C-alpha cells in the first residue's frame, strides 16, 4: 500500500480522479490487515512448519494482533479462520512432537544441497528415504521391513534404479571415451 | 551370525539393527 501511495503524486489528474473512486480507507485497511497477518503467519511457518508449538505461537500472536486493531475486516477474519482450518486439517500429522514442513523454501533447502555438494550420491541416498518422510521410525518398524526386504535385495534395486549407478557409469564412460579420443 | 544389518539416525543417536540369522532375531546397537 505504501508503495502504491508513493506513485500517487506522479499520476495525472485524470487518472487520480478515476482511481479515487476505488481508493478509500476500507480498501487500505483490508489490504493492510491481510498483509500484516500474512507476514505474521509466514514468519512462523516458513522456518518452523506446522507443529503444536508453532500453532500456539501463531494463536498467541494473532490474539495480540487482534487486540491492537480498532476493528477487524471481513477479509482479515476470513484469513484467520482459513489458517485455523489449515492447522486443524493437519492436527493429526503434527501432534506427538512431529513437525510438518509446509513451505516450498524448506523443500528447496533440502534439495538445494544437491547443487553444491553431494550430487548424484546424495540424491541416490535420499531417493530411498523419500518413502520414509511420513513414517515414524521405530525399532519394530525397521525390524518388520528387514524381515520382508534384505540388504542384497535392496542393493539390487538400488543398482537398477537410483541415479548414481547406471547414469554415473555411463557418464564416466563417456568422459573417459572423450579423453581417450582427444 | 549377522546375516543383514541396517542403521538409521534418530534423536542424535545412530541406531544399528543387526539381523542374527541363526537365532532368528534382531540385535540393536546405539551410538
Short mmCIF file of C-alpha atoms in Angstrom, two decimals:
data_model
loop_
_atom_site.label_atom_id
_atom_site.label_comp_id
_atom_site.label_asym_id
_atom_site.label_seq_id
_atom_site.Cartn_x
_atom_site.Cartn_y
_atom_site.Cartn_z
CA UNK A 1 0.00 0.00 0.00
CA UNK A 2 2.80 2.40 0.87
CA UNK A 3 4.46 1.73 -2.46
CA UNK A 4 1.18 2.29 -4.31
CA UNK A 5 0.70 5.54 -2.40
CA UNK A 6 4.19 6.70 -3.33
CA UNK A 7 3.19 6.62 -7.03
CA UNK A 8 0.18 8.83 -6.36
CA UNK A 9 1.85 12.27 -6.90
CA UNK A 10 3.25 11.09 -10.24
CA UNK A 11 -0.16 10.25 -11.69
CA UNK A 12 -2.12 12.63 -13.90
CA UNK A 13 -5.18 14.42 -12.61
CA UNK A 14 -7.47 12.27 -14.81
CA UNK A 15 -6.01 9.01 -13.61
CA UNK A 16 -6.16 10.15 -9.97
CA UNK A 17 -9.83 11.06 -10.36
CA UNK A 18 -10.62 7.59 -11.72
CA UNK A 19 -8.59 5.80 -9.05
CA UNK A 20 -10.03 7.87 -6.20
CA UNK A 21 -13.31 6.14 -6.75
CA UNK A 22 -11.73 2.84 -5.65
CA UNK A 23 -9.35 4.23 -3.02
CA UNK A 24 -10.81 4.67 0.41
CA UNK A 25 -9.86 3.81 3.96
CA UNK A 26 -11.70 0.48 3.83
CA UNK A 27 -9.65 -0.76 0.92
CA UNK A 28 -6.48 0.37 2.69
CA UNK A 29 -7.48 -1.32 5.92
CA UNK A 30 -8.45 -4.55 4.17
CA UNK A 31 -5.14 -4.78 2.34
CA UNK A 32 -3.05 -3.74 5.32
CA UNK A 33 -4.70 -6.19 7.74
CA UNK A 34 -4.38 -9.17 5.42
CA UNK A 35 -0.79 -8.21 4.61
CA UNK A 36 0.10 -7.93 8.32
CA UNK A 37 -1.49 -11.32 9.02
CA UNK A 38 0.33 -12.85 6.08
CA UNK A 39 3.70 -11.54 7.30
CA UNK A 40 3.00 -12.72 10.86
CA UNK A 41 1.98 -16.20 9.65
CA UNK A 42 4.78 -16.61 7.11
CA UNK A 43 7.43 -15.69 9.71
CA UNK A 44 6.31 -18.61 11.87
CA UNK A 45 5.50 -21.22 9.23
CA UNK A 46 8.28 -20.52 6.76
CA UNK A 47 11.06 -21.64 9.08
CA UNK A 48 9.31 -23.93 11.51
CA UNK A 49 6.48 -25.61 9.59
CA UNK A 50 3.39 -26.98 11.30
CA UNK A 51 3.82 -28.12 14.89
CA UNK A 52 1.95 -27.85 18.17
CA UNK A 53 4.40 -25.21 19.40
CA UNK A 54 4.05 -23.15 16.23
CA UNK A 55 0.25 -23.32 16.38
CA UNK A 56 0.35 -21.99 19.94
CA UNK A 57 2.81 -19.28 18.92
CA UNK A 58 0.65 -18.30 15.92
CA UNK A 59 -2.56 -18.20 18.05
CA UNK A 60 -0.84 -16.04 20.66
CA UNK A 61 0.49 -13.57 18.08
CA UNK A 62 -2.85 -13.36 16.24
CA UNK A 63 -4.69 -12.72 19.52
CA UNK A 64 -2.27 -9.90 20.37
CA UNK A 65 -2.61 -8.51 16.84
CA UNK A 66 -6.43 -8.59 17.05
CA UNK A 67 -6.36 -6.66 20.33
CA UNK A 68 -4.35 -3.91 18.64
CA UNK A 69 -6.90 -3.46 15.81
CA UNK A 70 -9.69 -0.90 16.14
CA UNK A 71 -11.87 -3.22 14.05
CA UNK A 72 -11.48 -6.43 12.13
CA UNK A 73 -12.26 -6.53 8.40
CA UNK A 74 -14.15 -9.44 6.85
CA UNK A 75 -11.03 -10.32 4.86
CA UNK A 76 -8.82 -10.48 7.98
CA UNK A 77 -11.39 -12.64 9.77
CA UNK A 78 -11.54 -14.88 6.71
CA UNK A 79 -7.73 -15.23 6.69
CA UNK A 80 -7.64 -16.14 10.40
CA UNK A 81 -10.45 -18.67 10.00
CA UNK A 82 -8.72 -20.15 6.96
CA UNK A 83 -5.49 -20.58 8.92
CA UNK A 84 -7.38 -22.17 11.84
CA UNK A 85 -8.87 -24.68 9.39
CA UNK A 86 -5.42 -25.29 7.87
CA UNK A 87 -3.94 -26.08 11.30
CA UNK A 88 -6.97 -28.23 12.22
CA UNK A 89 -6.79 -30.25 8.99
CA UNK A 90 -3.23 -31.32 9.78
CA UNK A 91 -3.51 -31.71 13.55
CA UNK A 92 -3.12 -35.49 13.49
CA UNK A 93 0.00 -35.14 11.33
CA UNK A 94 1.94 -32.72 13.56
CA UNK A 95 0.90 -33.69 17.07
CA UNK A 96 3.01 -36.06 19.23
CA UNK A 97 6.07 -33.86 18.77
CA UNK A 98 6.15 -34.16 14.98
CA UNK A 99 6.88 -31.29 12.67
CA UNK A 100 5.32 -30.92 9.23
CA UNK A 101 7.14 -28.97 6.56
CA UNK A 102 4.77 -26.66 4.76
CA UNK A 103 6.83 -24.16 2.83
CA UNK A 104 8.48 -24.52 -0.55
CA UNK A 105 11.57 -22.76 0.88
CA UNK A 106 12.15 -25.65 3.26
CA UNK A 107 11.76 -28.18 0.46
CA UNK A 108 14.17 -26.10 -1.61
CA UNK A 109 16.71 -26.08 1.19
CA UNK A 110 16.50 -29.88 1.42
CA UNK A 111 17.04 -30.35 -2.30
CA UNK A 112 19.36 -27.33 -2.59
CA UNK A 113 22.29 -29.30 -1.20
CA UNK A 114 22.44 -31.32 -4.41
CA UNK A 115 23.54 -28.19 -6.22
CA UNK A 116 26.56 -27.57 -4.03
CA UNK A 117 27.73 -30.89 -2.67
CA UNK A 118 26.77 -34.49 -2.65
CA UNK A 119 25.48 -34.61 -6.20
CA UNK A 120 24.35 -37.96 -7.51
CA UNK A 121 25.47 -39.86 -4.43
CA UNK A 122 23.33 -37.69 -2.11
CA UNK A 123 20.35 -37.92 -4.46
CA UNK A 124 20.60 -41.71 -4.56
CA UNK A 125 20.58 -41.95 -0.78
CA UNK A 126 17.66 -39.54 -0.47
CA UNK A 127 15.55 -41.25 -3.13
CA UNK A 128 15.36 -44.23 -0.80
CA UNK A 129 14.44 -42.11 2.19
CA UNK A 130 11.52 -40.26 0.50
CA UNK A 131 9.18 -43.15 1.30
CA UNK A 132 10.05 -42.71 4.99
CA UNK A 133 9.22 -39.00 5.21
CA UNK A 134 5.81 -39.56 6.81
CA UNK A 135 6.80 -42.63 8.83
CA UNK A 136 7.71 -42.64 12.49
CA UNK A 137 10.92 -44.67 12.64
CA UNK A 138 10.93 -47.25 15.38
CA UNK A 139 12.83 -50.39 16.07
CA UNK A 140 9.72 -52.51 15.34
CA UNK A 141 9.09 -50.75 12.04
CA UNK A 142 12.67 -51.33 10.87
CA UNK A 143 12.67 -54.98 12.00
CA UNK A 144 9.44 -55.66 10.10
CA UNK A 145 10.97 -54.05 7.00
CA UNK A 146 14.13 -56.15 7.38
CA UNK A 147 12.05 -59.33 7.61
CA UNK A 148 10.48 -58.65 4.21
CA UNK A 149 13.36 -57.00 2.34
CA UNK A 150 17.02 -57.95 2.71
CA UNK A 151 20.07 -55.75 2.05
CA UNK A 152 21.08 -57.73 -1.08
CA UNK A 153 17.56 -57.22 -2.47
CA UNK A 154 17.82 -53.51 -1.71
CA UNK A 155 21.26 -53.33 -3.35
CA UNK A 156 19.90 -54.97 -6.48
CA UNK A 157 17.05 -52.45 -6.62
CA UNK A 158 19.49 -49.60 -5.99
CA UNK A 159 21.76 -50.71 -8.85
CA UNK A 160 18.81 -50.78 -11.22
CA UNK A 161 17.03 -47.64 -10.17
CA UNK A 162 18.97 -44.90 -8.42
CA UNK A 163 20.95 -42.45 -10.44
CA UNK A 164 24.46 -42.83 -9.05
CA UNK A 165 24.76 -46.12 -10.82
CA UNK A 166 23.77 -46.65 -14.44
CA UNK A 167 23.74 -42.94 -15.16
CA UNK A 168 27.01 -42.36 -13.28
CA UNK A 169 28.75 -45.24 -15.04
CA UNK A 170 27.55 -44.03 -18.44
CA UNK A 171 28.72 -40.51 -17.72
CA UNK A 172 32.13 -41.74 -16.56
CA UNK A 173 32.48 -43.93 -19.63
CA UNK A 174 31.56 -41.07 -21.91
CA UNK A 175 34.10 -38.85 -20.16
CA UNK A 176 36.82 -41.49 -20.46
CA UNK A 177 36.00 -42.06 -24.14
CA UNK A 178 36.15 -38.36 -24.77
CA UNK A 179 39.56 -38.12 -23.04
CA UNK A 180 40.89 -41.13 -24.96
CA UNK A 181 39.59 -39.69 -28.23
CA UNK A 182 41.12 -36.27 -27.54
CA UNK B 1 25.92 -64.84 12.80
CA UNK B 2 24.89 -61.44 11.40
CA UNK B 3 23.00 -62.01 8.15
CA UNK B 4 21.82 -58.47 7.50
CA UNK B 5 22.02 -55.04 9.04
CA UNK B 6 20.70 -51.52 8.70
CA UNK B 7 21.16 -48.23 10.53
CA UNK B 8 19.18 -45.07 10.99
CA UNK B 9 19.54 -41.77 12.78
CA UNK B 10 17.07 -40.78 15.48
CA UNK B 11 17.23 -38.11 18.19
CA UNK B 12 21.01 -37.59 17.97
CA UNK B 13 21.60 -41.34 18.10
CA UNK B 14 22.65 -43.77 15.39
CA UNK B 15 20.64 -46.96 15.79
CA UNK B 16 22.17 -50.01 14.14
CA UNK B 17 19.92 -53.09 13.85
CA UNK B 18 21.60 -56.42 13.22
CA UNK B 19 19.69 -59.43 11.98
CA UNK B 20 21.01 -62.61 13.57
CA UNK B 21 20.28 -65.47 11.15
CA UNK B 22 20.91 -68.47 13.41
CA UNK B 23 18.88 -67.03 16.28
CA UNK B 24 16.12 -65.66 14.05
CA UNK B 25 16.10 -62.38 15.93
CA UNK B 26 17.46 -58.84 15.93
CA UNK B 27 20.11 -57.06 17.93
CA UNK B 28 20.23 -53.29 18.44
CA UNK B 29 23.35 -51.20 18.91
CA UNK B 30 23.23 -47.49 19.78
CA UNK B 31 25.98 -44.98 19.04
#
